[in-house]
Amino acid sequence: MLDLAAAFIALTTLLTYVNYRFIRLPPTIGVMATALVFSLIAQGLSMAGYPVLEVEMQQMISRIDFSDVLMTWFLPALLFAGALHVNLADLRNYQWPITLLATFGVLIATTVIGYLAYYTFALFGWHVDFIYCLLFGALISPTDPIAVLGILKSAGAPKPLATTIVGESLFNDGTAVVVFTLLLGILLAGETPSASTIAWLFVQEAVGGLLFGAALGYGVFLMMRGIDQYQVEVMLTLALVIGGAALAARLHVSAPIAMVVAGLIIGNHVRQYAMSDETRRYIDKFWELIDEILNALLFALIGLELLLLPFNWLHVVAGLTLGGAVLVSRLLTVAPVILALRQTASGRRQVPTGTIRILVWGGLRGGVSVALALSLPLGEQRDLILSLTYIVVLVSILLQGLSIGPLVRRIYKGAEPAADSDH
């Protein structure tokens, strides 16, 4: 296991260096693109009669349980690191768009994508049970801000828009995982549970995760308030994430939601009342570094997964079609929320010019979607959904991720963003 970790970290570091030195794309997108090119080179050498590189890479990647690594270790740490730097007052100021998009938005997107996927599969001659279509809708619904947030900031996106994207993405991962878990339970049970059972499972996962995260955050606050030693305090935050995520799985509560809540408490309440300036600097730098390293590893793994997935041109065409369906569902989810908010005085302050366009085009799909697809029961339907999910994620990151910056700059060029119109 240590040899596998060492090999993968070394390869990811090499890909990161190549991107920074020669390609110079945004870090996460560049690492994934470099890994993708590396995968294509390995496959090309294999077709030319030199399969050694592809075989070695396949053996290494196949030993990594992507779903377990991301959902158990990477995602909780990434969400905690993201929440750590979010101002709670900003979230309160934009609570309505964030809450609506991260809850009802996920439910609407799951349903819309599920129906669109069902008819898309039929169009290509594939029989896929409707429950699998809904599962695809749930796993592809969460947006991934990792690759886009830095671009939005450098492009000059207004604060309300950036805060809405950050807040939505922090919470919709947890919501989507809960919805996916409920649907997967229905599939495995072979029957639809009662409404009360579904409601209880949702409360256990979502509300339980919220309360558990609050308890963790407050517990660490009490411990840090009594000391002033940055080494110990950094270790406390690390133990909170690793131990808290593992315990959340045992308690059957949502680890993503718990880590977001804990991160918000540590980054706001604990930062203000229980940290010295030195401790703040070390904790910020530590989690910034963890965030960068995990993002590089995650996006490298996404790029290298190409070596393991069976593809043909029909999959590519279907994946592009489903990518369009995902954008349609995103528009149907975002537009009503934003248009409704604009009818209120507070809403007009929260939705600057271009909000709908940027929220739709900036809603990238990422590693969470691939990880959830990998957790589906083995079978032909799972293999099909996994391949199509990978294509949708790949196109989303490369196409939308590389073009969202120019779109933001074009919308806000030379003027302060207004809040009265999207066009």
Short mmCIF file of C-alpha atoms in Angstrom, two decimals:
data_model
loop_
_atom_site.label_atom_id
_atom_site.label_comp_id
_atom_site.label_asym_id
_atom_site.label_seq_id
_atom_site.Cartn_x
_atom_site.Cartn_y
_atom_site.Cartn_z
CA MET A 1 0.00 0.00 0.00
CA LEU A 2 2.84 2.38 0.82
CA ASP A 3 4.51 1.55 -2.52
CA LEU A 4 1.26 2.36 -4.32
CA ALA A 5 0.89 5.68 -2.49
CA ALA A 6 4.52 6.59 -3.18
CA ALA A 7 4.20 5.79 -6.90
CA PHE A 8 0.97 7.73 -7.29
CA ILE A 9 2.23 10.79 -5.38
CA ALA A 10 5.45 10.79 -7.42
CA LEU A 11 3.51 10.57 -10.70
CA THR A 12 1.11 13.33 -9.65
CA THR A 13 4.03 15.56 -8.67
CA LEU A 14 5.60 15.01 -12.10
CA LEU A 15 2.30 15.89 -13.83
CA THR A 16 1.97 19.01 -11.67
CA TYR A 17 5.49 20.09 -12.56
CA VAL A 18 4.91 19.54 -16.29
CA ASN A 19 1.73 21.62 -16.18
CA TYR A 20 3.34 24.45 -14.21
CA ARG A 21 6.56 24.47 -16.27
CA PHE A 22 5.22 23.99 -19.79
CA ILE A 23 1.41 23.97 -20.13
CA ARG A 24 0.42 26.62 -17.55
CA LEU A 25 -3.29 25.84 -17.39
CA PRO A 26 -5.15 26.54 -14.12
CA PRO A 27 -3.58 24.08 -11.63
CA THR A 28 -6.35 21.51 -11.17
CA ILE A 29 -7.49 21.57 -14.79
CA GLY A 30 -3.89 21.44 -15.97
CA VAL A 31 -3.03 18.42 -13.83
CA MET A 32 -6.07 16.54 -15.12
CA ALA A 33 -5.35 17.49 -18.74
CA THR A 34 -1.71 16.41 -18.35
CA ALA A 35 -2.81 13.09 -16.83
CA LEU A 36 -5.27 12.64 -19.68
CA VAL A 37 -2.53 13.22 -22.26
CA PHE A 38 -0.30 10.78 -20.36
CA SER A 39 -3.09 8.16 -20.53
CA LEU A 40 -3.52 8.71 -24.27
CA ILE A 41 0.24 8.39 -24.84
CA ALA A 42 0.27 5.10 -22.89
CA GLN A 43 -2.62 3.78 -24.99
CA GLY A 44 -0.93 4.95 -28.18
CA LEU A 45 2.28 3.12 -27.28
CA SER A 46 0.23 0.03 -26.52
CA MET A 47 -1.41 0.15 -29.95
CA ALA A 48 2.05 0.54 -31.50
CA GLY A 49 3.19 -2.70 -29.85
CA TYR A 50 4.68 -1.35 -26.62
CA PRO A 51 2.08 -2.10 -23.94
CA VAL A 52 4.42 -2.03 -20.93
CA LEU A 53 3.58 1.53 -19.80
CA GLU A 54 -0.18 1.07 -20.15
CA VAL A 55 -0.12 -2.28 -18.34
CA GLU A 56 1.93 -0.89 -15.46
CA MET A 57 -0.33 2.15 -15.15
CA GLN A 58 -3.48 0.02 -15.28
CA GLN A 59 -2.17 -2.19 -12.52
CA MET A 60 -1.39 0.82 -10.35
CA ILE A 61 -4.71 2.61 -10.93
CA SER A 62 -6.79 -0.57 -10.53
CA ARG A 63 -5.39 -1.00 -7.02
CA ILE A 64 -6.78 2.41 -5.98
CA ASP A 65 -10.36 2.32 -4.75
CA PHE A 66 -11.35 5.71 -6.17
CA SER A 67 -14.77 5.75 -4.49
CA ASP A 68 -13.47 4.87 -1.03
CA VAL A 69 -10.44 7.18 -1.25
CA LEU A 70 -12.48 10.17 -2.34
CA MET A 71 -15.59 9.75 -0.21
CA THR A 72 -13.81 8.62 2.99
CA TRP A 73 -10.62 10.69 2.91
CA PHE A 74 -10.39 13.32 0.18
CA LEU A 75 -13.89 14.82 0.19
CA PRO A 76 -14.18 15.46 3.96
CA ALA A 77 -10.75 17.15 3.99
CA LEU A 78 -11.48 19.21 0.85
CA LEU A 79 -14.86 20.37 2.19
CA PHE A 80 -13.36 21.22 5.59
CA ALA A 81 -10.54 23.17 3.92
CA GLY A 82 -13.04 25.02 1.73
CA ALA A 83 -15.38 25.87 4.62
CA LEU A 84 -12.44 27.01 6.77
CA HIS A 85 -12.02 30.14 4.65
CA VAL A 86 -15.68 31.00 4.16
CA ASN A 87 -17.02 33.97 6.09
CA LEU A 88 -20.16 32.91 7.92
CA ALA A 89 -21.55 36.44 7.68
CA ASP A 90 -21.27 36.26 3.88
CA LEU A 91 -23.17 32.97 3.86
CA ARG A 92 -25.93 34.53 5.94
CA ASN A 93 -26.14 37.46 3.53
CA TYR A 94 -26.68 35.08 0.59
CA GLN A 95 -28.43 32.32 2.49
CA TRP A 96 -31.50 32.12 0.28
CA PRO A 97 -29.86 31.46 -3.09
CA ILE A 98 -27.38 29.09 -1.42
CA THR A 99 -30.07 27.18 0.51
CA LEU A 100 -32.43 26.87 -2.44
CA LEU A 101 -29.74 25.77 -4.89
CA ALA A 102 -28.11 23.31 -2.49
CA THR A 103 -31.36 21.60 -1.43
CA PHE A 104 -34.31 21.97 -3.79
CA GLY A 105 -31.87 22.58 -6.63
CA VAL A 106 -30.31 19.14 -6.14
CA LEU A 107 -33.73 17.44 -5.94
CA ILE A 108 -34.97 19.20 -9.08
CA ALA A 109 -31.74 18.46 -10.96
CA THR A 110 -31.87 14.79 -9.94
CA THR A 111 -35.41 14.44 -11.29
CA VAL A 112 -34.88 16.43 -14.50
CA ILE A 113 -31.59 14.70 -15.37
CA GLY A 114 -33.12 11.33 -14.50
CA TYR A 115 -35.93 11.76 -17.02
CA LEU A 116 -33.64 13.24 -19.69
CA ALA A 117 -31.16 10.39 -19.18
CA TYR A 118 -33.93 7.78 -19.45
CA TYR A 119 -34.97 9.04 -22.89
CA THR A 120 -31.36 9.57 -23.97
CA PHE A 121 -30.48 5.97 -23.13
CA ALA A 122 -33.51 4.77 -25.09
CA LEU A 123 -32.48 6.96 -28.03
CA PHE A 124 -29.13 5.14 -28.21
CA GLY A 125 -30.76 1.72 -27.85
CA TRP A 126 -29.75 1.05 -24.25
CA HIS A 127 -32.28 -0.32 -21.77
CA VAL A 128 -31.53 1.26 -18.39
CA ASP A 129 -33.91 0.93 -15.45
CA PHE A 130 -35.42 4.24 -14.36
CA ILE A 131 -33.96 3.90 -10.85
CA TYR A 132 -30.49 3.90 -12.44
CA CYS A 133 -31.42 7.04 -14.37
CA LEU A 134 -32.39 8.75 -11.10
CA LEU A 135 -29.14 7.55 -9.55
CA PHE A 136 -27.28 9.10 -12.49
CA GLY A 137 -29.24 12.32 -11.89
CA ALA A 138 -28.24 12.34 -8.21
CA LEU A 139 -24.56 11.59 -8.78
CA ILE A 140 -24.14 14.17 -11.55
CA SER A 141 -26.07 16.92 -9.72
CA PRO A 142 -23.40 18.21 -7.30
CA THR A 143 -21.25 21.00 -8.69
CA ASP A 144 -17.52 21.04 -8.06
CA PRO A 145 -16.02 24.49 -7.41
CA ILE A 146 -12.42 23.33 -7.08
CA ALA A 147 -11.41 24.08 -10.65
CA VAL A 148 -13.44 27.26 -11.11
CA LEU A 149 -13.12 29.35 -7.95
CA GLY A 150 -9.61 30.57 -8.62
CA ILE A 151 -10.61 31.47 -12.17
CA LEU A 152 -13.65 33.41 -10.96
CA LYS A 153 -11.54 35.43 -8.51
CA SER A 154 -8.82 36.24 -11.04
CA ALA A 155 -11.46 37.13 -13.64
CA GLY A 156 -13.11 39.65 -11.32
CA ALA A 157 -16.41 37.93 -10.50
CA PRO A 158 -18.44 39.93 -7.95
CA LYS A 159 -18.49 38.80 -4.34
CA PRO A 160 -22.19 37.80 -4.25
CA LEU A 161 -21.68 35.45 -7.19
CA ALA A 162 -18.48 33.89 -5.82
CA THR A 163 -20.06 33.43 -2.38
CA THR A 164 -23.15 31.80 -3.89
CA ILE A 165 -21.06 29.34 -5.91
CA VAL A 166 -18.87 28.48 -2.90
CA GLY A 167 -21.79 28.10 -0.51
CA GLU A 168 -23.87 26.05 -2.92
CA SER A 169 -21.03 23.67 -3.75
CA LEU A 170 -20.06 23.17 -0.10
CA PHE A 171 -23.54 21.99 0.82
CA ASN A 172 -24.84 20.38 -2.39
CA ASP A 173 -22.15 17.68 -2.21
CA GLY A 174 -23.66 16.53 1.09
CA THR A 175 -27.24 16.83 -0.17
CA ALA A 176 -26.49 14.90 -3.36
CA VAL A 177 -24.70 12.13 -1.45
CA VAL A 178 -27.72 11.78 0.86
CA VAL A 179 -30.14 11.63 -2.10
CA PHE A 180 -27.88 9.12 -3.89
CA THR A 181 -27.66 6.98 -0.73
CA LEU A 182 -31.45 6.92 -0.40
CA LEU A 183 -31.92 5.92 -4.06
CA LEU A 184 -29.18 3.28 -3.82
CA GLY A 185 -30.90 1.84 -0.74
CA ILE A 186 -34.14 1.56 -2.72
CA LEU A 187 -32.31 -0.21 -5.55
CA LEU A 188 -30.59 -2.70 -3.25
CA ALA A 189 -33.77 -3.36 -1.25
CA GLY A 190 -35.76 -4.02 -4.40
CA GLU A 191 -38.77 -2.09 -3.14
CA THR A 192 -39.79 1.48 -2.45
CA PRO A 193 -39.75 2.25 1.30
CA SER A 194 -42.50 4.22 2.96
CA ALA A 195 -42.44 8.01 3.04
CA SER A 196 -41.74 7.92 6.78
CA THR A 197 -38.74 5.64 6.25
CA ILE A 198 -37.33 7.94 3.56
CA ALA A 199 -37.91 10.98 5.77
CA TRP A 200 -36.17 9.33 8.72
CA LEU A 201 -33.16 8.30 6.61
CA PHE A 202 -32.88 11.85 5.28
CA VAL A 203 -33.07 13.29 8.80
CA GLN A 204 -30.51 10.78 10.06
CA GLU A 205 -28.03 11.54 7.27
CA ALA A 206 -28.51 15.28 6.73
CA VAL A 207 -29.64 16.63 10.11
CA GLY A 208 -27.48 14.08 11.91
CA GLY A 209 -24.47 15.24 9.90
CA LEU A 210 -25.22 18.86 10.72
CA LEU A 211 -25.51 18.20 14.47
CA PHE A 212 -22.46 15.93 14.48
CA GLY A 213 -20.36 18.56 12.68
CA ALA A 214 -21.50 21.22 15.14
CA ALA A 215 -20.56 18.98 18.08
CA LEU A 216 -17.12 18.31 16.61
CA GLY A 217 -16.48 21.98 15.90
CA TYR A 218 -17.58 23.10 19.36
CA GLY A 219 -15.59 20.30 21.03
CA VAL A 220 -12.40 21.39 19.26
CA PHE A 221 -13.21 25.01 20.20
CA LEU A 222 -13.27 24.07 23.90
CA MET A 223 -9.95 22.24 23.56
CA MET A 224 -8.21 25.00 21.61
CA ARG A 225 -9.48 27.72 23.92
CA GLY A 226 -7.40 26.27 26.76
CA ILE A 227 -4.06 26.17 24.91
CA ASP A 228 -1.81 28.33 22.75
CA GLN A 229 0.45 25.88 20.90
CA TYR A 230 0.03 25.92 17.14
CA GLN A 231 1.48 22.41 16.62
CA VAL A 232 -1.17 20.87 18.88
CA GLU A 233 -3.94 23.04 17.42
CA VAL A 234 -3.09 22.06 13.84
CA MET A 235 -3.14 18.42 14.92
CA LEU A 236 -6.55 18.94 16.53
CA THR A 237 -8.01 20.15 13.23
CA LEU A 238 -6.42 17.23 11.38
CA ALA A 239 -7.81 14.75 13.93
CA LEU A 240 -11.21 16.42 13.64
CA VAL A 241 -11.32 15.74 9.90
CA ILE A 242 -9.82 12.24 9.78
CA GLY A 243 -11.41 10.93 12.97
CA GLY A 244 -14.67 12.81 12.43
CA ALA A 245 -15.14 11.43 8.91
CA ALA A 246 -14.46 7.87 10.06
CA LEU A 247 -16.85 8.23 13.02
CA ALA A 248 -19.54 9.79 10.82
CA ALA A 249 -19.47 6.67 8.62
CA ARG A 250 -19.94 4.50 11.71
CA LEU A 251 -22.83 6.64 12.93
CA HIS A 252 -24.46 6.67 9.45
CA VAL A 253 -24.56 10.45 9.26
CA SER A 254 -23.33 12.58 6.38
CA ALA A 255 -19.57 13.12 6.67
CA PRO A 256 -19.56 15.86 3.96
CA ILE A 257 -22.20 17.92 5.77
CA ALA A 258 -20.47 17.35 9.12
CA MET A 259 -17.12 18.55 7.77
CA VAL A 260 -18.64 21.68 6.20
CA VAL A 261 -20.32 22.65 9.47
CA ALA A 262 -17.18 21.89 11.51
CA GLY A 263 -15.06 23.89 9.04
CA LEU A 264 -17.37 26.89 9.29
CA ILE A 265 -17.17 26.80 13.11
CA ILE A 266 -13.38 26.46 13.16
CA GLY A 267 -12.91 29.11 10.48
CA ASN A 268 -15.17 31.65 12.14
CA HIS A 269 -15.96 31.14 15.84
CA VAL A 270 -12.75 29.32 16.80
CA ARG A 271 -10.61 31.61 14.64
CA GLN A 272 -12.01 34.66 16.43
CA TYR A 273 -12.11 33.45 20.02
CA ALA A 274 -9.58 30.62 20.44
CA MET A 275 -6.64 31.25 18.07
CA SER A 276 -3.60 33.45 18.35
CA ASP A 277 -2.31 35.19 15.23
CA GLU A 278 0.48 32.61 14.94
CA THR A 279 -1.98 29.71 15.15
CA ARG A 280 -4.20 31.29 12.49
CA ARG A 281 -1.26 31.58 10.09
CA TYR A 282 -0.17 27.98 10.59
CA ILE A 283 -3.67 26.52 10.34
CA ASP A 284 -4.43 28.55 7.20
CA LYS A 285 -1.17 27.56 5.52
CA PHE A 286 -1.50 23.92 6.57
CA TRP A 287 -5.00 23.48 5.17
CA GLU A 288 -4.20 25.52 2.08
CA LEU A 289 -1.37 23.09 1.37
CA ILE A 290 -3.54 20.04 2.11
CA ASP A 291 -6.20 21.46 -0.23
CA GLU A 292 -3.69 21.95 -3.07
CA ILE A 293 -2.13 18.50 -2.66
CA LEU A 294 -5.45 16.63 -2.49
CA ASN A 295 -6.80 18.55 -5.48
CA ALA A 296 -3.72 17.63 -7.52
CA LEU A 297 -4.03 13.95 -6.53
CA LEU A 298 -7.77 13.91 -7.23
CA PHE A 299 -7.60 15.48 -10.67
CA ALA A 300 -4.61 13.36 -11.66
CA LEU A 301 -6.61 10.28 -10.70
CA ILE A 302 -9.54 11.46 -12.81
CA GLY A 303 -7.25 11.87 -15.82
CA LEU A 304 -5.60 8.47 -15.33
CA GLU A 305 -8.93 6.64 -14.89
CA LEU A 306 -9.21 6.76 -18.70
CA LEU A 307 -6.89 3.73 -18.78
CA LEU A 308 -9.47 1.56 -16.99
CA LEU A 309 -12.76 2.53 -18.63
CA PRO A 310 -14.12 0.87 -21.77
CA PHE A 311 -15.04 3.49 -24.40
CA ASN A 312 -16.35 3.58 -27.93
CA TRP A 313 -17.53 6.44 -30.11
CA LEU A 314 -21.16 5.76 -29.21
CA HIS A 315 -20.29 6.36 -25.56
CA VAL A 316 -18.64 9.65 -26.48
CA VAL A 317 -21.67 10.87 -28.46
CA ALA A 318 -24.06 9.78 -25.70
CA GLY A 319 -21.85 11.42 -23.08
CA LEU A 320 -21.86 14.72 -24.96
CA THR A 321 -25.64 14.48 -25.30
CA LEU A 322 -26.01 13.87 -21.57
CA GLY A 323 -23.63 16.78 -20.92
CA GLY A 324 -26.11 18.98 -22.78
CA ALA A 325 -28.93 17.51 -20.70
CA VAL A 326 -27.03 18.35 -17.52
CA LEU A 327 -26.65 21.97 -18.65
CA VAL A 328 -30.38 22.13 -19.46
CA SER A 329 -31.21 20.83 -15.99
CA ARG A 330 -28.81 23.34 -14.46
CA LEU A 331 -30.59 26.16 -16.30
CA LEU A 332 -34.01 24.88 -15.19
CA THR A 333 -32.71 24.70 -11.61
CA VAL A 334 -30.89 28.04 -11.43
CA ALA A 335 -33.13 30.36 -13.47
CA PRO A 336 -36.34 30.07 -11.37
CA VAL A 337 -34.40 30.60 -8.12
CA ILE A 338 -32.55 33.67 -9.40
CA LEU A 339 -35.60 35.20 -11.11
CA ALA A 340 -37.68 34.71 -7.97
CA LEU A 341 -35.01 36.32 -5.78
CA ARG A 342 -34.88 39.34 -8.06
CA GLN A 343 -38.44 40.16 -7.13
CA THR A 344 -37.29 41.08 -3.61
CA ALA A 345 -35.13 44.02 -2.55
CA SER A 346 -32.58 41.78 -0.81
CA GLY A 347 -32.58 39.42 -3.78
CA ARG A 348 -31.67 42.19 -6.21
CA ARG A 349 -28.54 42.84 -4.14
CA GLN A 350 -27.61 39.17 -4.25
CA VAL A 351 -27.89 38.53 -8.00
CA PRO A 352 -25.62 40.76 -10.10
CA THR A 353 -25.60 40.90 -13.87
CA GLY A 354 -24.84 37.58 -15.53
CA THR A 355 -25.64 35.46 -12.48
CA ILE A 356 -27.73 32.92 -14.38
CA ARG A 357 -25.22 32.49 -17.18
CA ILE A 358 -22.26 32.10 -14.85
CA LEU A 359 -24.03 29.79 -12.39
CA VAL A 360 -25.11 27.55 -15.28
CA TRP A 361 -21.78 27.50 -17.13
CA GLY A 362 -19.71 27.50 -13.93
CA GLY A 363 -21.50 24.46 -12.50
CA LEU A 364 -18.67 22.03 -13.20
CA ARG A 365 -18.96 18.34 -12.40
CA GLY A 366 -16.04 16.63 -10.68
CA GLY A 367 -14.66 13.73 -8.71
CA VAL A 368 -17.70 13.25 -6.47
CA SER A 369 -19.74 12.20 -9.51
CA VAL A 370 -17.14 9.62 -10.59
CA ALA A 371 -16.81 8.28 -7.04
CA LEU A 372 -20.57 7.82 -6.65
CA ALA A 373 -20.80 6.10 -10.05
CA LEU A 374 -18.09 3.67 -8.95
CA SER A 375 -20.16 2.74 -5.89
CA LEU A 376 -23.06 1.43 -7.99
CA PRO A 377 -23.69 -2.36 -7.96
CA LEU A 378 -21.57 -4.26 -10.48
CA GLY A 379 -23.26 -4.93 -13.82
CA GLU A 380 -23.76 -3.67 -17.36
CA GLN A 381 -25.90 -0.70 -16.30
CA ARG A 382 -23.25 0.39 -13.81
CA ASP A 383 -20.48 0.12 -16.43
CA LEU A 384 -22.50 2.21 -18.90
CA ILE A 385 -23.32 4.92 -16.35
CA LEU A 386 -19.70 5.00 -15.14
CA SER A 387 -18.33 5.51 -18.66
CA LEU A 388 -20.87 8.23 -19.47
CA THR A 389 -20.33 9.95 -16.11
CA TYR A 390 -16.61 10.08 -16.79
CA ILE A 391 -17.16 11.67 -20.22
CA VAL A 392 -19.58 14.26 -18.81
CA VAL A 393 -17.13 15.16 -16.02
CA LEU A 394 -14.19 15.31 -18.42
CA VAL A 395 -15.95 17.58 -20.90
CA SER A 396 -17.37 19.74 -18.10
CA ILE A 397 -13.96 20.40 -16.54
CA LEU A 398 -12.11 20.96 -19.81
CA LEU A 399 -14.75 22.88 -21.79
CA GLN A 400 -16.55 24.84 -19.08
CA GLY A 401 -13.54 25.18 -16.79
CA LEU A 402 -11.34 26.70 -19.48
CA SER A 403 -14.02 29.06 -20.82
CA ILE A 404 -15.68 30.32 -17.63
CA GLY A 405 -12.88 32.85 -17.03
CA PRO A 406 -13.26 34.57 -20.43
CA LEU A 407 -17.05 34.57 -19.94
CA VAL A 408 -16.75 36.33 -16.56
CA ARG A 409 -14.28 38.87 -17.93
CA ARG A 410 -16.52 39.59 -20.91
CA ILE A 411 -19.61 40.14 -18.74
CA TYR A 412 -17.90 42.41 -16.19
CA LYS A 413 -15.35 44.11 -18.43
CA GLY A 414 -14.89 47.78 -17.63
CA ALA A 415 -17.91 48.13 -15.37
CA GLU A 416 -19.06 47.36 -11.85
CA PRO A 417 -21.52 44.45 -12.00
CA ALA A 418 -25.13 45.52 -11.77
CA ALA A 419 -27.85 43.59 -10.03
CA ASP A 420 -30.87 44.30 -12.11
CA SER A 421 -30.57 42.12 -15.17
CA ASP A 422 -29.00 38.95 -16.45
CA HIS A 423 -28.79 40.15 -20.03
#
